[in-house]
Tab-separated table of C-alpha atoms and ligand atoms in Angstrom:
chain	number	residue	atom	x	y	z
U	1	MET	CA	0.000	0.000	0.000
U	2	VAL	CA	1.548	3.319	-1.039
U	3	ILE	CA	-0.973	5.619	0.656
U	4	GLU	CA	-3.653	5.074	3.228
U	5	GLN	CA	-6.552	7.432	3.900
U	6	VAL	CA	-7.025	7.654	7.664
U	7	GLN	CA	-9.583	10.458	7.744
U	8	PRO	CA	-10.948	12.771	5.040
U	9	ARG	CA	-7.909	14.798	3.813
U	10	ILE	CA	-5.549	13.001	6.225
U	11	TYR	CA	-3.285	10.292	4.850
U	12	LYS	CA	-0.515	8.027	6.037
U	13	ILE	CA	2.371	7.107	3.724
U	14	PRO	CA	3.517	3.747	5.091
U	15	SER	CA	6.784	1.952	4.373
U	16	ILE	CA	9.410	-0.188	6.097
U	17	LEU	CA	12.694	1.079	7.545
U	18	GLY	CA	15.077	-1.799	8.283
U	19	PRO	CA	13.120	-4.058	10.635
U	20	ARG	CA	10.576	-1.389	11.610
U	21	ARG	CA	7.400	0.227	10.361
U	22	PHE	CA	7.868	3.742	9.010
U	23	ALA	CA	5.486	6.501	7.967
U	24	GLN	CA	5.119	10.112	6.936
U	25	TRP	CA	1.757	11.896	7.160
U	26	LEU	CA	0.010	14.107	4.642
U	27	VAL	CA	-2.780	16.657	5.123
U	28	VAL	CA	-4.411	17.709	1.867
U	29	GLY	CA	-6.112	21.109	1.766
U	30	ASP	CA	-7.639	22.821	-1.249
U	31	GLU	CA	-4.863	25.407	-1.234
U	32	ARG	CA	-1.979	23.830	0.645
U	33	LEU	CA	-0.471	20.375	0.976
U	34	LEU	CA	1.241	19.631	4.292
U	35	LEU	CA	3.792	16.842	4.670
U	36	VAL	CA	4.652	15.885	8.252
U	37	ASP	CA	8.269	14.628	8.147
U	38	SER	CA	10.374	14.030	5.044
U	39	GLY	CA	11.755	10.602	6.041
U	40	ILE	CA	15.339	9.632	5.254
U	41	ASP	CA	17.289	10.606	2.130
U	42	GLY	CA	15.418	8.602	-0.547
U	43	THR	CA	11.977	8.560	1.081
U	44	ILE	CA	10.587	11.323	-1.154
U	45	ALA	CA	11.362	9.499	-4.422
U	46	GLU	CA	10.624	6.013	-3.141
U	47	HIS	CA	7.492	6.578	-1.050
U	48	VAL	CA	6.158	10.145	-1.002
U	49	ALA	CA	6.120	10.685	-4.783
U	50	PRO	CA	4.304	7.375	-5.523
U	51	ALA	CA	1.837	8.148	-2.710
U	52	LEU	CA	1.094	11.595	-4.137
U	53	ARG	CA	0.661	10.090	-7.605
U	54	GLU	CA	-2.270	8.084	-6.219
U	55	LEU	CA	-3.893	11.448	-5.439
U	56	ASP	CA	-2.936	12.847	-8.882
U	57	ARG	CA	-0.415	15.115	-7.172
U	58	SER	CA	3.388	15.364	-7.130
U	59	PRO	CA	6.097	16.472	-4.675
U	60	SER	CA	6.071	19.928	-6.328
U	61	ASP	CA	2.536	20.382	-4.926
U	62	ILE	CA	3.808	20.159	-1.317
U	63	THR	CA	3.585	23.683	0.122
U	64	ASP	CA	4.481	22.976	3.743
U	65	VAL	CA	6.693	20.512	5.571
U	66	VAL	CA	6.636	20.303	9.353
U	67	VAL	CA	9.592	18.287	10.633
U	68	SER	CA	8.492	16.696	13.898
U	69	HIS	CA	11.973	16.489	15.409
U	70	ALA	CA	15.718	16.133	15.021
U	71	ASP	CA	16.231	12.490	14.062
U	72	VAL	CA	17.586	11.490	10.650
U	73	ASP	CA	14.527	9.403	9.752
U	74	HIS	CA	12.292	12.462	10.156
U	75	TYR	CA	14.182	15.128	8.175
U	76	GLY	CA	16.638	13.308	5.861
U	77	GLY	CA	14.369	13.908	2.849
U	78	ASN	CA	14.685	17.704	3.150
U	79	GLY	CA	17.705	17.845	0.832
U	80	GLU	CA	15.961	15.501	-1.576
U	81	LEU	CA	12.915	17.791	-1.718
U	82	ARG	CA	15.202	20.688	-2.620
U	83	ARG	CA	17.015	18.626	-5.273
U	84	LEU	CA	13.630	17.854	-6.824
U	85	GLY	CA	13.007	21.612	-6.989
U	86	SER	CA	10.395	21.709	-4.246
U	87	GLN	CA	9.427	25.217	-3.109
U	88	ALA	CA	7.790	23.870	0.047
U	89	ARG	CA	8.310	25.880	3.214
U	90	ILE	CA	10.185	23.441	5.460
U	91	ARG	CA	9.996	24.239	9.165
U	92	SER	CA	10.676	22.696	12.571
U	93	SER	CA	10.736	23.907	16.170
U	94	ALA	CA	13.385	26.494	17.074
U	95	GLU	CA	14.874	24.010	19.589
U	96	ASP	CA	15.514	21.224	17.085
U	97	ARG	CA	16.355	23.416	14.096
U	98	PRO	CA	20.168	23.638	14.533
U	99	LEU	CA	20.418	19.839	14.704
U	100	ILE	CA	18.187	19.332	11.667
U	101	GLU	CA	20.220	21.802	9.594
U	102	SER	CA	23.653	20.362	10.331
U	103	TRP	CA	24.988	16.826	10.391
U	104	ALA	CA	27.980	18.051	12.445
U	105	VAL	CA	25.682	19.462	15.137
U	106	ILE	CA	23.340	16.469	15.417
U	107	ALA	CA	26.294	14.048	15.276
U	108	ARG	CA	27.836	15.840	18.251
U	109	GLU	CA	24.789	16.726	20.367
U	110	ARG	CA	22.289	13.926	19.701
U	111	TYR	CA	24.061	10.848	18.319
U	112	GLY	CA	27.434	11.584	19.938
U	113	TRP	CA	25.926	12.408	23.356
U	114	TYR	CA	26.874	8.946	24.661
U	115	ARG	CA	30.602	9.321	23.993
U	116	GLU	CA	31.486	11.295	27.109
U	117	HIS	CA	30.115	8.302	29.015
U	118	GLY	CA	32.243	5.810	27.069
U	119	LEU	CA	29.276	4.590	25.022
U	120	ASP	CA	28.742	4.800	21.272
U	121	TYR	CA	26.980	3.388	18.227
U	122	ASP	CA	28.931	0.931	16.090
U	123	ASP	CA	30.535	2.107	12.819
U	124	ALA	CA	27.811	0.635	10.621
U	125	THR	CA	25.164	2.583	12.543
U	126	TRP	CA	27.139	5.826	12.230
U	127	GLN	CA	27.461	5.262	8.467
U	128	TRP	CA	23.753	4.587	8.148
U	129	LEU	CA	22.835	7.688	10.182
U	130	GLU	CA	25.006	9.993	8.078
U	131	GLN	CA	23.642	8.621	4.823
U	132	ALA	CA	20.035	8.784	6.033
U	133	ALA	CA	20.470	12.430	7.096
U	134	GLY	CA	21.044	13.490	3.478
U	135	THR	CA	22.743	16.777	2.664
U	136	ASP	CA	22.715	19.681	5.150
U	137	THR	CA	19.653	21.714	4.200
U	138	PRO	CA	18.728	25.096	5.681
U	139	LEU	CA	15.128	25.323	6.878
U	140	ASP	CA	12.795	28.147	5.900
U	141	GLY	CA	11.824	29.010	9.442
U	142	THR	CA	10.387	27.705	12.646
U	143	VAL	CA	6.908	26.799	13.826
U	144	ALA	CA	5.745	26.841	17.417
U	145	ASP	CA	3.049	25.496	19.705
U	146	GLY	CA	-0.390	26.888	18.924
U	147	GLU	CA	0.236	27.900	15.320
U	148	THR	CA	-2.677	26.962	13.083
U	149	LEU	CA	-2.199	26.011	9.468
U	150	GLU	CA	-5.187	26.846	7.284
U	151	LEU	CA	-4.763	24.548	4.328
U	152	GLY	CA	-8.102	25.189	2.593
U	153	GLY	CA	-11.042	23.081	3.727
U	154	ILE	CA	-9.034	21.785	6.664
U	155	THR	CA	-7.178	23.511	9.484
U	156	VAL	CA	-4.650	21.835	11.758
U	157	GLU	CA	-2.789	23.034	14.834
U	158	VAL	CA	0.879	22.513	15.619
U	159	ILE	CA	1.504	21.460	19.225
U	160	ALA	CA	4.724	21.096	21.214
U	161	LEU	CA	5.324	17.536	22.428
U	162	PRO	CA	8.830	17.676	23.973
U	163	GLY	CA	10.733	14.889	25.688
U	164	HIS	CA	11.950	12.522	22.959
U	165	SER	CA	13.674	15.642	21.645
U	166	PRO	CA	13.581	19.127	23.233
U	167	GLY	CA	11.500	20.587	20.405
U	168	HIS	CA	9.385	17.653	19.227
U	169	LEU	CA	6.208	18.848	17.437
U	170	GLY	CA	2.888	17.234	16.616
U	171	VAL	CA	0.044	18.231	14.312
U	172	VAL	CA	-3.564	17.990	15.512
U	173	HIS	CA	-6.816	18.026	13.585
U	174	HIS	CA	-9.351	18.784	16.295
U	175	GLU	CA	-12.538	18.041	14.316
U	176	SER	CA	-11.582	14.416	13.656
U	177	ARG	CA	-9.626	14.104	16.941
U	178	THR	CA	-6.505	13.041	15.018
U	179	ALA	CA	-3.159	13.687	16.713
U	180	ILE	CA	-0.162	13.169	14.428
U	181	VAL	CA	2.488	12.632	17.098
U	182	MET	CA	5.294	10.833	15.240
U	183	ASP	CA	7.911	9.850	17.919
U	184	ALA	CA	6.555	12.034	20.772
U	185	VAL	CA	5.374	8.968	22.701
U	186	LEU	CA	7.135	5.655	22.216
U	187	GLU	CA	5.211	3.031	24.191
U	188	ARG	CA	7.726	0.512	25.614
U	189	GLY	CA	10.060	0.985	22.644
U	190	LEU	CA	10.164	0.183	18.955
U	191	TYR	CA	9.003	-3.064	17.406
U	192	THR	CA	9.754	-5.039	14.266
U	193	THR	CA	6.963	-5.503	11.729
U	194	SER	CA	6.350	-8.867	13.435
U	195	ASP	CA	5.818	-7.095	16.787
U	196	GLU	CA	9.067	-8.029	18.472
U	197	LEU	CA	10.323	-5.293	20.829
U	198	ILE	CA	13.860	-4.396	19.690
U	199	SER	CA	14.783	-0.768	20.513
U	200	PRO	CA	14.272	1.368	23.624
U	201	PRO	CA	12.306	4.647	23.786
U	202	PRO	CA	14.906	7.437	24.091
U	203	TYR	CA	14.023	10.679	25.870
U	204	GLY	CA	16.232	13.466	27.178
U	205	SER	CA	13.939	14.907	29.851
U	206	VAL	CA	11.702	12.834	32.112
U	207	ALA	CA	9.525	15.817	33.120
U	208	SER	CA	8.981	16.901	29.494
U	209	TYR	CA	8.229	13.361	28.330
U	210	ARG	CA	5.740	12.804	31.172
U	211	GLY	CA	4.211	16.209	30.398
U	212	THR	CA	3.743	15.205	26.751
U	213	ILE	CA	1.960	11.988	27.780
U	214	ALA	CA	-0.310	14.057	30.063
U	215	ARG	CA	-1.010	16.631	27.361
U	216	LEU	CA	-1.972	13.930	24.883
U	217	ARG	CA	-4.295	12.374	27.478
U	218	SER	CA	-6.025	15.736	27.995
U	219	LEU	CA	-6.444	16.201	24.222
U	220	ARG	CA	-8.385	12.911	24.137
U	221	PRO	CA	-7.521	12.030	20.528
U	222	ALA	CA	-9.449	9.235	18.827
U	223	ARG	CA	-6.284	8.152	17.029
U	224	LEU	CA	-2.520	8.725	17.115
U	225	GLY	CA	-0.540	9.165	13.926
U	226	THR	CA	2.895	7.681	14.611
U	227	SER	CA	6.068	7.071	12.613
U	228	HIS	CA	6.832	3.522	13.662
U	229	TYR	CA	3.718	1.806	15.067
U	230	ALA	CA	0.759	-0.133	13.770
U	231	PRO	CA	-2.403	2.028	13.743
U	232	VAL	CA	-3.383	3.377	17.170
U	233	GLU	CA	-7.071	3.768	16.422
U	234	GLY	CA	-9.918	4.394	18.865
U	235	ASP	CA	-10.114	5.730	22.421
U	236	ALA	CA	-9.193	2.390	24.020
U	237	ALA	CA	-6.108	1.873	21.836
U	238	VAL	CA	-4.947	5.472	22.435
U	239	GLY	CA	-5.448	4.997	26.182
U	240	ASP	CA	-3.499	1.743	26.162
U	241	PHE	CA	-0.657	3.281	24.154
U	242	LEU	CA	-0.340	6.259	26.523
U	243	ASP	CA	-0.643	3.992	29.585
U	244	ALA	CA	2.179	1.785	28.249
U	245	SER	CA	4.334	4.859	27.539
U	246	ALA	CA	3.791	6.143	31.106
U	247	ALA	CA	4.341	2.704	32.658
U	248	PHE	CA	7.684	2.411	30.882
U	249	VAL	CA	8.827	5.712	32.434
U	250	ASP	CA	7.770	4.480	35.895
U	251	ASP	CA	9.513	1.132	35.353
U	252	LEU	CA	12.726	2.742	34.138
U	253	ASP	CA	12.702	5.191	37.056
U	254	ALA	CA	12.347	2.286	39.488
U	255	ALA	CA	15.149	0.354	37.753
U	256	VAL	CA	17.537	3.330	37.802
U	257	THR	CA	16.673	4.386	41.361
U	258	ALA	CA	17.167	0.826	42.659
U	259	GLU	CA	20.816	0.950	41.550
U	260	LEU	CA	21.637	4.241	43.317
U	261	ASP	CA	24.143	3.281	45.981
U	262	ALA	CA	26.603	4.912	48.358
U	263	GLU	CA	29.290	3.861	45.879
U	264	PRO	CA	29.292	6.205	42.828
U	265	ARG	CA	28.583	4.445	39.527
U	266	PRO	CA	28.947	5.540	35.876
U	267	LEU	CA	26.143	5.776	33.304
U	268	GLU	CA	27.241	2.507	31.692
U	269	TYR	CA	26.488	0.637	34.924
U	270	PHE	CA	22.956	2.093	35.219
U	271	TRP	CA	22.374	1.498	31.491
U	272	ARG	CA	23.330	-2.202	31.668
U	273	THR	CA	21.196	-2.905	34.720
U	274	ALA	CA	18.260	-0.938	33.232
U	275	ASP	CA	18.558	-2.853	29.941
U	276	ALA	CA	18.207	-6.109	31.894
U	277	ALA	CA	15.218	-4.721	33.820
U	278	VAL	CA	13.151	-3.136	31.013
U	279	GLY	CA	14.677	-4.837	27.943
U	280	PRO	CA	16.844	-6.427	26.861
U	281	PHE	CA	16.998	-4.454	23.626
U	282	SER	CA	18.750	-5.951	20.615
U	283	GLU	CA	18.999	-2.880	18.333
U	284	MET	CA	20.100	0.690	19.128
U	285	ALA	CA	20.312	-0.489	22.750
U	286	VAL	CA	22.685	2.384	23.551
U	287	GLU	CA	19.754	4.804	23.145
U	288	LEU	CA	18.373	3.553	26.457
U	289	ALA	CA	21.373	5.290	28.055
U	290	ARG	CA	19.881	8.669	27.033
U	291	SER	CA	16.679	7.920	28.971
U	292	VAL	CA	18.661	6.480	31.883
U	293	GLY	CA	20.707	9.701	31.956
U	294	ALA	CA	17.474	11.709	32.033
U	295	HIS	CA	16.244	9.729	35.050
U	296	LEU	CA	19.587	10.275	36.807
U	297	ASP	CA	19.360	14.038	36.087
U	298	GLU	CA	15.881	14.078	37.596
U	299	ALA	CA	17.024	12.113	40.665
U	300	VAL	CA	19.738	14.746	41.225
U	301	GLU	CA	17.254	17.621	40.789
U	302	GLN	CA	14.908	16.003	43.302
U	303	GLY	CA	17.693	15.410	45.810
U	304	ARG	CA	17.540	11.609	45.510
U	305	ALA	CA	21.012	11.359	43.942
U	306	VAL	CA	24.288	13.233	43.803
U	307	THR	CA	26.643	13.415	40.856
U	308	SER	CA	30.371	14.013	40.564
U	309	THR	CA	33.297	13.272	38.287
U	310	GLY	CA	34.918	9.856	38.673
U	311	ALA	CA	38.629	8.998	38.617
U	312	ASP	CA	38.566	8.409	34.838
U	313	GLY	CA	36.984	11.828	34.245
U	314	ARG	CA	33.545	10.394	33.573
U	315	ARG	CA	30.404	11.418	35.441
U	316	VAL	CA	29.220	9.134	38.242
U	317	TRP	CA	26.082	9.047	40.377
U	318	ALA	CA	25.448	7.921	43.952
U	319	SER	CA	22.528	7.910	46.355
U	320	ALA	CA	22.011	11.202	48.207
B	401	ZN	ZN1	12.956	9.965	16.814
């Protein structure tokens, strides 16, 4: 299936990315065509263009792109859109913009974050990430919480859903109660197409991620539009998905807190014990360390833990 109508004027463009489900979302107005996320380098030609053809449209008809967040599988098609001559106004949040515009910045701040803790992706993953990111492409501006996009016959609102990234955005169509949330909530992690849990849900701020789950609950959407999950359709399924996302945060907090000891320990220690408790994860397992780090930060803020620099120069945490 190259395109799937989910609601009138709202479409999902489904594909497969490695072992996982993958999707971009499209909102079709009479005057404007909004694409939510551009995928990886190659997604536009391989999936978005064929999907638009089904609607008798082409990538040159896209007027607006909202990039949900700074991860290569959500913006890597930006350069491709430009190569195809697209005039679309491509925007993201102000927070995520510098990472989306520069491979050097995202490689240092997002994907290289683990290095100061002695953790890293393997070489093959680094190669894949750089290729997927496509060419550095300047955005046309930023978009913030509360901005409405009047597309002609349909109006959607951009909402801030931080946590997975500092500036993660979603797009909501209130009339149909459709919340296109991409990676803003990540259940208990990412699954293969045969529903095997393989990768952890990374988030950089526990408070922001919990706040996003709460905000989505209060919006009471009838469906979630995600990047990597099977359809989350109906109030019960949305409730279950948000409950599972919240339960994971509670479980990871318990796992991290249980390992706080008088003896200071590095992130790698907390990551390995957490992986055993809430995983184990077979792919991109290192990304759990980002969430573990966020829980340790929160424990320090709340006075449950103290942090210092260990003998090898790496950060360590102990019980307060
Ligand atoms: Zn992501």
